[in-house]
Short mmCIF file of C-alpha atoms and ligand atoms in Angstrom, two decimals:
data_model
loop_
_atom_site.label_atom_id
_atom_site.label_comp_id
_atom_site.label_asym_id
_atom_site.label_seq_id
_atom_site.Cartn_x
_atom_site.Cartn_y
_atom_site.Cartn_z
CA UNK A 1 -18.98 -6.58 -33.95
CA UNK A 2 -17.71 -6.69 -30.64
CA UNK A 3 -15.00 -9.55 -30.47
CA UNK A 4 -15.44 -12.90 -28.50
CA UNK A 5 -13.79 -15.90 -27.42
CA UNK A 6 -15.29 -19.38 -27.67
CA UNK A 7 -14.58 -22.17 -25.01
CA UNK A 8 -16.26 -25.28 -25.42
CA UNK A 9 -17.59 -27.52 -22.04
CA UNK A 10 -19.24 -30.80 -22.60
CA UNK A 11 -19.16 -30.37 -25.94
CA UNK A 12 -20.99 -27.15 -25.92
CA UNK A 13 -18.94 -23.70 -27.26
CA UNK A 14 -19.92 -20.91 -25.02
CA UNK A 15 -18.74 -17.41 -26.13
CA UNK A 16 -17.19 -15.33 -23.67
CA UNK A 17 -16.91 -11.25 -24.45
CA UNK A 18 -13.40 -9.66 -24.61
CA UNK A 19 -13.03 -6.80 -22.98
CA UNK A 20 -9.82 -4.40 -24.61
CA UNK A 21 -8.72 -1.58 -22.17
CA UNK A 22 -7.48 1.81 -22.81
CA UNK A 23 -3.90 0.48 -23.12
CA UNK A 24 -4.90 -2.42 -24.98
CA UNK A 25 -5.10 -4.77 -22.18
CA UNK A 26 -6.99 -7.99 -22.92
CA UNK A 27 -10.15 -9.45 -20.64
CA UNK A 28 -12.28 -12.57 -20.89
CA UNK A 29 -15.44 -11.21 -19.71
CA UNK A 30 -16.88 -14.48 -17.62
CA UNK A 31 -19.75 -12.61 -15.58
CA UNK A 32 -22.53 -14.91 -17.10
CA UNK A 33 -19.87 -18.13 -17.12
CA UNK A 34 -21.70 -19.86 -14.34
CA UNK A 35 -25.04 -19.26 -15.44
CA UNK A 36 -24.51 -20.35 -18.84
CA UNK A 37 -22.48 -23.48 -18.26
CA UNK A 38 -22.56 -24.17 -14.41
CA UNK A 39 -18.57 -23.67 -14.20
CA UNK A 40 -16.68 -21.18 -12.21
CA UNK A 41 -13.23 -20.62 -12.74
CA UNK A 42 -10.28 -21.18 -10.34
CA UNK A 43 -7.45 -18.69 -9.58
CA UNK A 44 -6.13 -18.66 -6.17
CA UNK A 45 -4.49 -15.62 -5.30
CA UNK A 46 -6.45 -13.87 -7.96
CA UNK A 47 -3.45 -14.02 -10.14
CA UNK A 48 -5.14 -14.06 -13.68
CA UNK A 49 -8.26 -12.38 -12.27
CA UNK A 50 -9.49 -8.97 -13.10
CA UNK A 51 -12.17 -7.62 -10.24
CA UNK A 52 -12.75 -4.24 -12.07
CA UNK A 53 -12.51 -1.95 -14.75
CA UNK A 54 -10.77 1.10 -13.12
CA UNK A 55 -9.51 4.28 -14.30
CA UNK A 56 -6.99 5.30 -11.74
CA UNK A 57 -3.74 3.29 -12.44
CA UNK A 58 -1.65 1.66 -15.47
CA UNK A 59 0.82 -0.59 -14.87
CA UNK A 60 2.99 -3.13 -17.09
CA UNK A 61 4.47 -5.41 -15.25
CA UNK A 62 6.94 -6.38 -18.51
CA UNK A 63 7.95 -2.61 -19.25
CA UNK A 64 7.99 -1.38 -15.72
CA UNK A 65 5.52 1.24 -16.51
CA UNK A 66 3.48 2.87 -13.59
CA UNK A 67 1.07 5.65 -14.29
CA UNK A 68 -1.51 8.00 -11.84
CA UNK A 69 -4.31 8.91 -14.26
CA UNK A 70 -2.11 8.70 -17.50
CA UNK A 71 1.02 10.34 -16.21
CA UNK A 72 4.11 8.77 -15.78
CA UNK A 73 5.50 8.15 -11.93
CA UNK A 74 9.07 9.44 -13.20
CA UNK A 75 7.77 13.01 -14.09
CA UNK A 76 5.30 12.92 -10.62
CA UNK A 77 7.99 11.64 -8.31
CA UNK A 78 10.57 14.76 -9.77
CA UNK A 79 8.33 17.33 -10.23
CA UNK A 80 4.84 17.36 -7.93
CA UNK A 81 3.80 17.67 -4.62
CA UNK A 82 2.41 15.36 -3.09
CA UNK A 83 -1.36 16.69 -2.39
CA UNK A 84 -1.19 17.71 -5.90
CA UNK A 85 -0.42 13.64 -6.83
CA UNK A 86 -3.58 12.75 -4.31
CA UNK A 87 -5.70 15.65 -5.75
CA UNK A 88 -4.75 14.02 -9.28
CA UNK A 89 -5.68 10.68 -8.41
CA UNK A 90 -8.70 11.34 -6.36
CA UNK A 91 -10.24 13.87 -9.05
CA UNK A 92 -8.82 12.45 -12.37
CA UNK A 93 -6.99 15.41 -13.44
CA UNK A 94 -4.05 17.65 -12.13
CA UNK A 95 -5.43 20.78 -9.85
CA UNK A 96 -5.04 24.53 -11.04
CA UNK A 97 -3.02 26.69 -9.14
CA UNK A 98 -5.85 28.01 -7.50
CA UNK A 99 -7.25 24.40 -7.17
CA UNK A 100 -5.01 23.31 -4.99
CA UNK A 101 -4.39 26.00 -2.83
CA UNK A 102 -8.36 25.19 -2.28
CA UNK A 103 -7.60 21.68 -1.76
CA UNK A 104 -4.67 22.32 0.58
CA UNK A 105 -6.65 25.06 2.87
CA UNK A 106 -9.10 22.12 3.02
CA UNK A 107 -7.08 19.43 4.51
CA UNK A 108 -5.64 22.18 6.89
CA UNK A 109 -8.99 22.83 8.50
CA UNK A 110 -8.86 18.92 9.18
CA UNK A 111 -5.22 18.23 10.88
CA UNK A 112 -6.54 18.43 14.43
CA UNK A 113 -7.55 14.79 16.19
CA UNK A 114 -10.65 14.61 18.46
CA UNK A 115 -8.90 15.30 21.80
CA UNK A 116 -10.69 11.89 22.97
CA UNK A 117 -8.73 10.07 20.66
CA UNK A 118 -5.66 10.69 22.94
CA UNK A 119 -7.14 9.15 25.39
CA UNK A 120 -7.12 5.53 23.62
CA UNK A 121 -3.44 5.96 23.34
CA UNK A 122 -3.40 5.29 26.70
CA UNK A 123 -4.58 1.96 26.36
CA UNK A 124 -2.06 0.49 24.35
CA UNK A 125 1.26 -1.42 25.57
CA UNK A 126 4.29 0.20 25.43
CA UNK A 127 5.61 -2.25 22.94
CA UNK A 128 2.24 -2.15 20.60
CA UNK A 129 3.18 -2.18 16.84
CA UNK A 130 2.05 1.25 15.27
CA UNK A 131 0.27 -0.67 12.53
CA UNK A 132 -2.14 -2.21 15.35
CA UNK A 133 -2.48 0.78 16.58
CA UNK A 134 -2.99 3.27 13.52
CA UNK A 135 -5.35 0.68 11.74
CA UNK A 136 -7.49 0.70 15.25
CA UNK A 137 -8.01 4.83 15.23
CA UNK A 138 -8.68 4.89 11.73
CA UNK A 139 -11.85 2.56 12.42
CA UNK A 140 -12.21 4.81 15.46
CA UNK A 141 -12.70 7.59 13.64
CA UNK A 142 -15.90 6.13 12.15
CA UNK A 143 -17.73 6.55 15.49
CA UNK A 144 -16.70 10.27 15.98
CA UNK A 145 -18.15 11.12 12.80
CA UNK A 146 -21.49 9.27 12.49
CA UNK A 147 -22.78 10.53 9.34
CA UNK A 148 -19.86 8.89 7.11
CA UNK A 149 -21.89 5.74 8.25
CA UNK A 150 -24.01 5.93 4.99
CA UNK A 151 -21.97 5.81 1.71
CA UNK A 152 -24.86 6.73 -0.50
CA UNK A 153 -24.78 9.95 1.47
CA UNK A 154 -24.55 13.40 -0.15
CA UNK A 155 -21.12 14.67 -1.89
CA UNK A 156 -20.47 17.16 0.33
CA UNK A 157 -20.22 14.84 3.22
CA UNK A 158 -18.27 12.40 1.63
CA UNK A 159 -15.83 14.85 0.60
CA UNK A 160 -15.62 16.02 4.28
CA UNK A 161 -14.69 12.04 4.81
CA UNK A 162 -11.84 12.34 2.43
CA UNK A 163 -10.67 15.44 3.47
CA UNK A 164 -10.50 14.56 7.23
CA UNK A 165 -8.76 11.09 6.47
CA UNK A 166 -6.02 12.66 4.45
CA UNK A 167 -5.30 15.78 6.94
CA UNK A 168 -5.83 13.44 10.02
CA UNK A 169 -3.44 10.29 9.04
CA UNK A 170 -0.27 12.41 9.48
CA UNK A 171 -1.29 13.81 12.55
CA UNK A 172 -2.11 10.30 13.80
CA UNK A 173 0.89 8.87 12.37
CA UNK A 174 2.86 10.92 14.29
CA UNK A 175 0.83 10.42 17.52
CA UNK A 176 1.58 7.26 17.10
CA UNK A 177 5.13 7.70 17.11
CA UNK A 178 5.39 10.17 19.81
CA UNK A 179 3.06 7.77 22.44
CA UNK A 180 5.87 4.62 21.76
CA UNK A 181 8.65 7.14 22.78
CA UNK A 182 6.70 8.35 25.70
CA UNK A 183 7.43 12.26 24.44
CA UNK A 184 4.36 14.43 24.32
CA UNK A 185 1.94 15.02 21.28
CA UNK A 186 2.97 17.99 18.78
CA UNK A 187 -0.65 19.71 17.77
CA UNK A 188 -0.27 20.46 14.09
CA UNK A 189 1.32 23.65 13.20
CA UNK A 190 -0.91 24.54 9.65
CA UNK A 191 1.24 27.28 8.16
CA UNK A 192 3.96 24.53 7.50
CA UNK A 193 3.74 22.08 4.31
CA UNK A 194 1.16 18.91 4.49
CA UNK A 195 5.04 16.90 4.96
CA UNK A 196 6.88 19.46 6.86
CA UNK A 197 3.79 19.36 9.57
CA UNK A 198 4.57 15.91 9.49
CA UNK A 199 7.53 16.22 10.10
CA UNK A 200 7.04 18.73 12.89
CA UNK A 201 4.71 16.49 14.81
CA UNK A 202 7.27 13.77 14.61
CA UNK A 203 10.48 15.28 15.54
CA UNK A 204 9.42 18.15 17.09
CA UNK A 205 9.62 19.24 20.74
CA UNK A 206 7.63 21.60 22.90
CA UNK A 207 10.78 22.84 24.73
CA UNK A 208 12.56 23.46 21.09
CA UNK A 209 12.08 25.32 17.94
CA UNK A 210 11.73 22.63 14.75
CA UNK A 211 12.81 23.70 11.94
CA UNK A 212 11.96 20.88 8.84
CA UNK A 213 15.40 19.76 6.93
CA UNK A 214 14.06 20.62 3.12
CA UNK A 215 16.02 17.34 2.26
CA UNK A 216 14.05 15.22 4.66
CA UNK A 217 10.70 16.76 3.77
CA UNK A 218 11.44 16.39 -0.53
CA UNK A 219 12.78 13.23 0.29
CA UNK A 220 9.42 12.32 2.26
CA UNK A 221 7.55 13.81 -0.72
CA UNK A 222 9.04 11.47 -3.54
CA UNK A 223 8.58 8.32 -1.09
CA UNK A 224 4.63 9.35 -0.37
CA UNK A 225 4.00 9.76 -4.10
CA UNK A 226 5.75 6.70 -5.19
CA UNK A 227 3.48 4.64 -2.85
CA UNK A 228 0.25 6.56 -3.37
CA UNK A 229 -1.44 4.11 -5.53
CA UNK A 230 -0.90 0.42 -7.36
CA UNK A 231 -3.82 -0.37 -8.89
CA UNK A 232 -5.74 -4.08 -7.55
CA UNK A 233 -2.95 -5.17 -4.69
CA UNK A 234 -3.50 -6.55 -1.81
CA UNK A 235 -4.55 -3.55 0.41
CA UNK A 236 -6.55 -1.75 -2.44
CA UNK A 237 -8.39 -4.71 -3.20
CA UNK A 238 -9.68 -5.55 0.68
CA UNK A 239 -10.55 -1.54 1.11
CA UNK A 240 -12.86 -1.91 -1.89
CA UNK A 241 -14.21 -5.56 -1.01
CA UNK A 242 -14.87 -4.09 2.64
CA UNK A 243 -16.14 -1.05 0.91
CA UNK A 244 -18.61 -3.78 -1.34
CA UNK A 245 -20.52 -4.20 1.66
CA UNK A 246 -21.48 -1.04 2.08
CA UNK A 247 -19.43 -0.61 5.15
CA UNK A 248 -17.93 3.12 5.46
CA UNK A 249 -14.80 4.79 4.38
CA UNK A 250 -13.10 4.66 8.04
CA UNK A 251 -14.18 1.34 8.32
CA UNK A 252 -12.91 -0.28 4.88
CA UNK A 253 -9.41 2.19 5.26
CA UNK A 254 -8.78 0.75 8.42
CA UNK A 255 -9.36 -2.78 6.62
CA UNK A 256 -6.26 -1.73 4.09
CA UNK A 257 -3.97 -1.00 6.24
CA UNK A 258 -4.60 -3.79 8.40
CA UNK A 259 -3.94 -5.92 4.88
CA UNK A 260 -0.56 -3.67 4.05
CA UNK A 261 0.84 -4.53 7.70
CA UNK A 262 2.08 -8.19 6.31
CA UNK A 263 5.93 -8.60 5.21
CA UNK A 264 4.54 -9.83 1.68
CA UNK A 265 2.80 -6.39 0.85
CA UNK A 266 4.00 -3.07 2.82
CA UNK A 267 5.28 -4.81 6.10
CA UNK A 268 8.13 -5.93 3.54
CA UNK A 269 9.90 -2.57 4.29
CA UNK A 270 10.31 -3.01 7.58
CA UNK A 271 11.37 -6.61 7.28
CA UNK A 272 13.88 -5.73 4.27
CA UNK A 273 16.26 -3.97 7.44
CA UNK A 274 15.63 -6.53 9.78
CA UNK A 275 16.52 -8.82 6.78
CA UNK A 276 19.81 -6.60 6.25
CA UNK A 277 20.48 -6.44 9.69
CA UNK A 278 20.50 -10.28 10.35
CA UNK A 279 22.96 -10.37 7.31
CA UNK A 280 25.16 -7.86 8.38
CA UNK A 281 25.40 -9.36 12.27
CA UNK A 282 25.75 -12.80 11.02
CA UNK A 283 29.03 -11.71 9.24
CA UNK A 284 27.76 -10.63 6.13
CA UNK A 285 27.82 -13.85 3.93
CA UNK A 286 25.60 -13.19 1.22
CA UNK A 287 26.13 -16.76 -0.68
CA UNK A 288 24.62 -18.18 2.60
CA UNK A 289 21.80 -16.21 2.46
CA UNK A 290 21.12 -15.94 -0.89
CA UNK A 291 21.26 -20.01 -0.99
CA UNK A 292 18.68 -20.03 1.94
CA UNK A 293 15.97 -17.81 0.12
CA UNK A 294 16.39 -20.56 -2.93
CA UNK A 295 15.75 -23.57 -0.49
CA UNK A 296 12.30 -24.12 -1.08
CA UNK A 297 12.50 -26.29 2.49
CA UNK A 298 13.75 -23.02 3.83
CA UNK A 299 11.35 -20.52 4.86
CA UNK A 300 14.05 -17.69 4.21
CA UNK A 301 12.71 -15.37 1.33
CA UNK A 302 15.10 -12.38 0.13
CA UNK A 303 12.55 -9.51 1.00
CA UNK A 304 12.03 -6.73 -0.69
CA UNK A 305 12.36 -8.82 -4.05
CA UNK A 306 10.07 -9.89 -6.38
CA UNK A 307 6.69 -8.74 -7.08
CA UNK A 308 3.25 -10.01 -8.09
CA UNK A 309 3.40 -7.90 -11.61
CA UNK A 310 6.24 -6.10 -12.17
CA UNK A 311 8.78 -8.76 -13.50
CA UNK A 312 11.67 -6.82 -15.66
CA UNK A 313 11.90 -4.43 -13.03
CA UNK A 314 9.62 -2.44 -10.87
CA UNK A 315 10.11 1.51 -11.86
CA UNK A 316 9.54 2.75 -8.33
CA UNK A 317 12.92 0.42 -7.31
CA UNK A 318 14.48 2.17 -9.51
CA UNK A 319 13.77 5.86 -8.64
CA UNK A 320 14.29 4.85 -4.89
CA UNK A 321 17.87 3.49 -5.46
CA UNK A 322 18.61 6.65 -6.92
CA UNK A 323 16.93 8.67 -3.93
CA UNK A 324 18.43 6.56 -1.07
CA UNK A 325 21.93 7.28 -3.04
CA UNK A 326 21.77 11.26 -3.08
CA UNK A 327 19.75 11.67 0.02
CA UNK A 328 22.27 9.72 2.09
CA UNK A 329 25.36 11.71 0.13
CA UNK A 330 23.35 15.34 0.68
CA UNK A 331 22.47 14.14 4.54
CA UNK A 332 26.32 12.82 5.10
CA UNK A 333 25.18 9.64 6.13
CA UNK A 334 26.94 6.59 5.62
CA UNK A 335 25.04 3.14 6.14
CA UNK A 336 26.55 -0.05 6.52
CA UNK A 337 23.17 -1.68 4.90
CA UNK A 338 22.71 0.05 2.14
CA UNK A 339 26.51 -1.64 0.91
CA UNK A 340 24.91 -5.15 2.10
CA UNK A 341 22.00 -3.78 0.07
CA UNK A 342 23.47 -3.17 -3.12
CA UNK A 343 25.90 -5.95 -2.63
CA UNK A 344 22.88 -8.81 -1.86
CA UNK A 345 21.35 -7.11 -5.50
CA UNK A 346 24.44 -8.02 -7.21
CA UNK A 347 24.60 -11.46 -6.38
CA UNK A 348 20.72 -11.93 -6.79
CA UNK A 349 20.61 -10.29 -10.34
CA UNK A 350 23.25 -12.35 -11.51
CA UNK A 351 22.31 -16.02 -9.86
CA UNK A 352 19.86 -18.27 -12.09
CA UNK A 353 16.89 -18.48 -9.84
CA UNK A 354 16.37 -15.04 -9.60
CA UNK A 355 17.04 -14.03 -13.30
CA UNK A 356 14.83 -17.25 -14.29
CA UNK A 357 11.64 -16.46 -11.96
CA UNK A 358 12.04 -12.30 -12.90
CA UNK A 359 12.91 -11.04 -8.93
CA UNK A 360 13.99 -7.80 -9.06
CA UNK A 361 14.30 -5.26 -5.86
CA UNK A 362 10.70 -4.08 -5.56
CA UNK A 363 9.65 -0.44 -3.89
CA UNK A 364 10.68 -1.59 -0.52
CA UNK A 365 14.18 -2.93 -1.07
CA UNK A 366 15.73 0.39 -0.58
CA UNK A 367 12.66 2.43 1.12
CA UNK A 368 13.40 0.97 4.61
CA UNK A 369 17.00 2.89 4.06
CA UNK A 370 15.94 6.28 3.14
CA UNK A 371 13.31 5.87 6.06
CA UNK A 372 16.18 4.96 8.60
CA UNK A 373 18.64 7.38 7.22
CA UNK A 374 16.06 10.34 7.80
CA UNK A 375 14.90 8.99 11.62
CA UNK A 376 12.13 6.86 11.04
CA UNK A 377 12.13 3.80 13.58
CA UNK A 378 12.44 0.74 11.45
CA UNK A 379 8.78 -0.04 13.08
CA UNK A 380 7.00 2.89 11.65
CA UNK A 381 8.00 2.29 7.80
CA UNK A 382 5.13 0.38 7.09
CA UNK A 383 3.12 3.40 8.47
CA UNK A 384 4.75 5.37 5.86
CA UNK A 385 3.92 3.34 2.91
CA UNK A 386 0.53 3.41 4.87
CA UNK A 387 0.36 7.59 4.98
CA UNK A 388 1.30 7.47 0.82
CA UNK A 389 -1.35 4.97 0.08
CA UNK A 390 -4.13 6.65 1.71
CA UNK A 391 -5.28 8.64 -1.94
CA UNK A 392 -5.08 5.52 -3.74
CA UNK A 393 -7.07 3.23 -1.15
CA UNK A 394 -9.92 5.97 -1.07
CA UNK A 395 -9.77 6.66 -5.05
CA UNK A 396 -10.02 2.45 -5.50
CA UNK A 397 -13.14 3.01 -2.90
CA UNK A 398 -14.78 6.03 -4.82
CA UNK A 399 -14.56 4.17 -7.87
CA UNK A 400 -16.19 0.93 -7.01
CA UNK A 401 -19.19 3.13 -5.56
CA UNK A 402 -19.73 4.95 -8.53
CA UNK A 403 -19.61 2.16 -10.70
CA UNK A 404 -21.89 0.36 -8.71
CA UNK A 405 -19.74 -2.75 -8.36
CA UNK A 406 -21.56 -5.52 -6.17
CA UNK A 407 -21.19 -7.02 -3.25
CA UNK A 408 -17.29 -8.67 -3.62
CA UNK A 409 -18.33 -12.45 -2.81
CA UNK A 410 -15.80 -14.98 -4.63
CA UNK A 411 -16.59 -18.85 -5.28
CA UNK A 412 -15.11 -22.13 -4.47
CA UNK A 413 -14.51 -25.20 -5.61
CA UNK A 414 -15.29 -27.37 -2.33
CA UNK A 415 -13.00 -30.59 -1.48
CA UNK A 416 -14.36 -30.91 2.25
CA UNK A 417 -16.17 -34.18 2.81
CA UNK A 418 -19.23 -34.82 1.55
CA UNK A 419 -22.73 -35.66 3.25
CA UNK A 420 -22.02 -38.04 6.74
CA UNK A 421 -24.44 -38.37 9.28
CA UNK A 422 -23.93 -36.89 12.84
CA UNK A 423 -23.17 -39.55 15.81
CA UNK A 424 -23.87 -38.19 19.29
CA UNK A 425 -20.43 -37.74 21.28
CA UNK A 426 -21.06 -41.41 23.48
CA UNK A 427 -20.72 -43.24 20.46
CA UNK A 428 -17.81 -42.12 18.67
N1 LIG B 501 12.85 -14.81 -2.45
C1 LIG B 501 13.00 -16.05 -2.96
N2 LIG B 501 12.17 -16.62 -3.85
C2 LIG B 501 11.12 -15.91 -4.25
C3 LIG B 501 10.88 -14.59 -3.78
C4 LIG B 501 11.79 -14.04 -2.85
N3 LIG B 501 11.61 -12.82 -2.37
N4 LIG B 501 9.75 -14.10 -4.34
C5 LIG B 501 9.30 -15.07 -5.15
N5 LIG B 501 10.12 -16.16 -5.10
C6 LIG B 501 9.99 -17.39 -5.89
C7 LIG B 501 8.85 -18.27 -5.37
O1 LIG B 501 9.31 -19.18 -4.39
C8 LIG B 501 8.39 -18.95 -6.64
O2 LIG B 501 9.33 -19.95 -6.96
P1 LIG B 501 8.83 -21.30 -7.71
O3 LIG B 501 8.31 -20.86 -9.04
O4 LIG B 501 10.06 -22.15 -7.79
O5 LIG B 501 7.78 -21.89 -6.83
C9 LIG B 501 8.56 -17.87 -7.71
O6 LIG B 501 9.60 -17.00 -7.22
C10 LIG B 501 7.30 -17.02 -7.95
O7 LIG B 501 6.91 -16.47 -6.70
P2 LIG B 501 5.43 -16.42 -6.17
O8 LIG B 501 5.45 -16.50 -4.67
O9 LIG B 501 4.58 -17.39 -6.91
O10 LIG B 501 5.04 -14.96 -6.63
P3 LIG B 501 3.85 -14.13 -6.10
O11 LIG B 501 3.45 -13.24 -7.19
O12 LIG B 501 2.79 -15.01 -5.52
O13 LIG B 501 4.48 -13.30 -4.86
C11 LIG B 501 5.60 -11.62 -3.64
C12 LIG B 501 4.95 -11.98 -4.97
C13 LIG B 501 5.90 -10.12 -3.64
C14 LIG B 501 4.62 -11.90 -2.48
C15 LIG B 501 6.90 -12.43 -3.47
O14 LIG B 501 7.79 -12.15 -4.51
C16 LIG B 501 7.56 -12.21 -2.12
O15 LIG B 501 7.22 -12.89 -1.14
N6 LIG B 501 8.54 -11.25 -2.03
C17 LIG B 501 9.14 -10.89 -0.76
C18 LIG B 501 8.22 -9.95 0.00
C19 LIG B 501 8.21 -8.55 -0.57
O16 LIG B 501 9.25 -7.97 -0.85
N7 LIG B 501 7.01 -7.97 -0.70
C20 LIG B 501 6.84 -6.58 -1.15
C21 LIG B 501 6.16 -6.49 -2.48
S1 LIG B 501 6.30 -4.81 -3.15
C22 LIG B 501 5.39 -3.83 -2.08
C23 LIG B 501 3.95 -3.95 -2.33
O17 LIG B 501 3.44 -3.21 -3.19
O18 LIG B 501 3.31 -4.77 -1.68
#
């Protein structure tokens, strides 16, 4: 018998189904809550609420366990590539040799932009944030390939839609990058690696030969696969209730990265060095600062600390401190921030309000220095995060489609006045 939990309204019991994942993870089905008993339930910022059942990503927030389809993020970051990590998470399983050689011809056939895309570039300020402007193409895209209008449309064509997403992010990414420095656009160069033709189109020249730093580009490679999915956050979560609506893949991608722009999701990267910056221009007093981000009348907030799940530690903080450490030592770099950086943890990991609430350094703590250290413009980190995420925002959309999920339309509970009569505008 399938277990249930009882909750009594009125003084009615209602059962409610429980729902046990694959890890054990406990549900209380309420589906049929408000049609039984009239009640909805409240939970603003959707902290105890479950909006799927999904088969893409574990986490534990109270082990620090992350996992793509079953395999741990430790073994992925250290040992795969990361088209292999998207084909794994968009597929469900890891490719075969010969799978992803398929897979990686594929998204090379796709790299090139419509050449009347470079014409919106034109358009844009000088000073335009790259978010703005990346989330804007993405929707673009949409209306250069008409047919991904209708997501009930054949396999084949959808596939096409992934595939083109996936090659063409870098290559706008890059464009991006290369219009706010006023240096012309690198065309994708498709016998180099999905990263290192990143790379290229970023930091390469017309007038000079590029050769990508194989530090850089496995550096790039650990950072892309430690972002590429998180299960129900904030981005995933508006790509699939965009997606709900039957709007198309352009469309509803465009929607997540507009959503992982803010400093509280992936815009936290870019304002953890700005953050570390301040502190380190201001003289460096971390007791000041730290005492400002506990001031609840203060709206300083330590970024890049604390996180919606993870609260022992997040697992992805800790492979990145390790990274930033040997890619800075292998690279010969030495950065005043990442000493504020490790210093600022100190303090925070051993004062009360941190250890008491659970804020650890999240993914972005130490991102924003590996980004900087390797020539990334503190403004394009959150495009970054935005290029690793892609697999995981399209996998979250895939899977709400095929499980026929409906239309995502939350309640309220309404505390707006109630029924007054209109008075015409003289006689008020
Ligand atoms: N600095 C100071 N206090 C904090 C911080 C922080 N960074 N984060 C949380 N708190 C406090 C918060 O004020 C609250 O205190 P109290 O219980 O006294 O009211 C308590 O800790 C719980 O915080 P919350 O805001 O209820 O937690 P949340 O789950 O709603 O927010 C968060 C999670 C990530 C938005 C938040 O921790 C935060 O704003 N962190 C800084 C921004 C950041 O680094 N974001 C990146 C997240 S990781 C990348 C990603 O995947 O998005």
């Amino acid at each position: 018998m399938s277990e249930v939990a009882k909750i009594e309204l009125e003084g009615k019991v209602f059962e409610l189904p429980i729902i046990t994942g694959s890890e054990q993870e406990k549900a209380l089905d309420i589906s049929k809550l408000r049609s039984e008993t009239g009640y909805i339930t409240l939970d603003r910022g959707f902290k105890n609420t479950g909006s799927c059942q999904s088969a893409i990503t574990f986490l534990d927030g109270e082990k620090g366990i992350l996992r793509y389809r079953g395999y741990p993020i430790e073994q992925l970051a250290e040992e795969a590539s990361f088209l292999e990590v998207t084909y794994l998470i968009l597929k469900g399983e890891l490719p075969t040799a010969e799978q992803l050689k398929d897979f990686e011809e594929n998204i090379d056939n796709h790299t090139l932009v419509h050449e009347d895309m470079k014409r919106f570039f034109e358009a844009y300020p000088a000073q335009a944030h790259p978010m703005g402007i990346l989330a804007s193409m993405i929707c673009s895209m949409s209306t250069f390939y008409p047919e991904s209008q209708n997501p009930n449309r054949s396999k084949e064509a959808f596939e096409l839609s992934i595939n083109r997403l996936i090659a063409k992010l870098p290559t706008l990414a890059a464009m991006v990058y290369k219009n706010a420095v006023r240096h012309p656009f690198m065309y994708p160069k498709n016998d180099l690696g999905y990263i290192e033709n990143f790379m290229y189109m970023m930091f390469g020249m017309p007038t000079e030969d590029y050769e990508p730093n194989p530090v850089i580009a496995k550096a790039l490679n650990k950072l892309l696969i430690l972002h590429a999915d998180h299960e129900q956050n904030c981005s995933a979560s508006t790509v699939r209730i965009v997606g709900s609506s039957q709007a198309n893949l352009y469309a509803s991608i465009s929607a997540g990265i507009s959503a992982l722009w803010g400093p509280l999701h992936g815009g936290a990267n870019q304002a953890v060095i700005e953050m570390l910056e301040m502190i380190e221009k201001d003289g460096g007093d971390l007791d000041k600062w730290i005492e400002k981000a506990k001031d609840k009348n203060d709206p300083f907030r330590l970024m890049g600390f604390g996180h919606r799940v993870y609260k022992n530690f997040d697992p992805r903080a800790t492979i990145i401190k390790k990274a930033c450490d040997d890619i800075l030592g292998e690279l010969g770099i030495e950065d005043p921030t990442l000493d504020i950086a490790k210093r600022l943890e100190k303090v925070a990991l051993e004062d009360e309000y941190f250890v008491k609430r659970g804020l650890y350094p999240n993914v972005d703590f130490y991102s924003g220095i590996i980004y900087r250290a390797i020539g990334i413009p503190t403004e394009m980190f959150t495009v970054m995060f935005a290029l690793g995420r892609l697999p995981g925002w399209i996998a979250q959309w895939r899977e709400m489609l095929d499980n026929g999920d409906p239309i995502g339309r939350p309640r309220q509970v309404y505390v707006g006045s109630t029924k007054r009569d209109f008075v015409p505008i003289e006689k008020r």
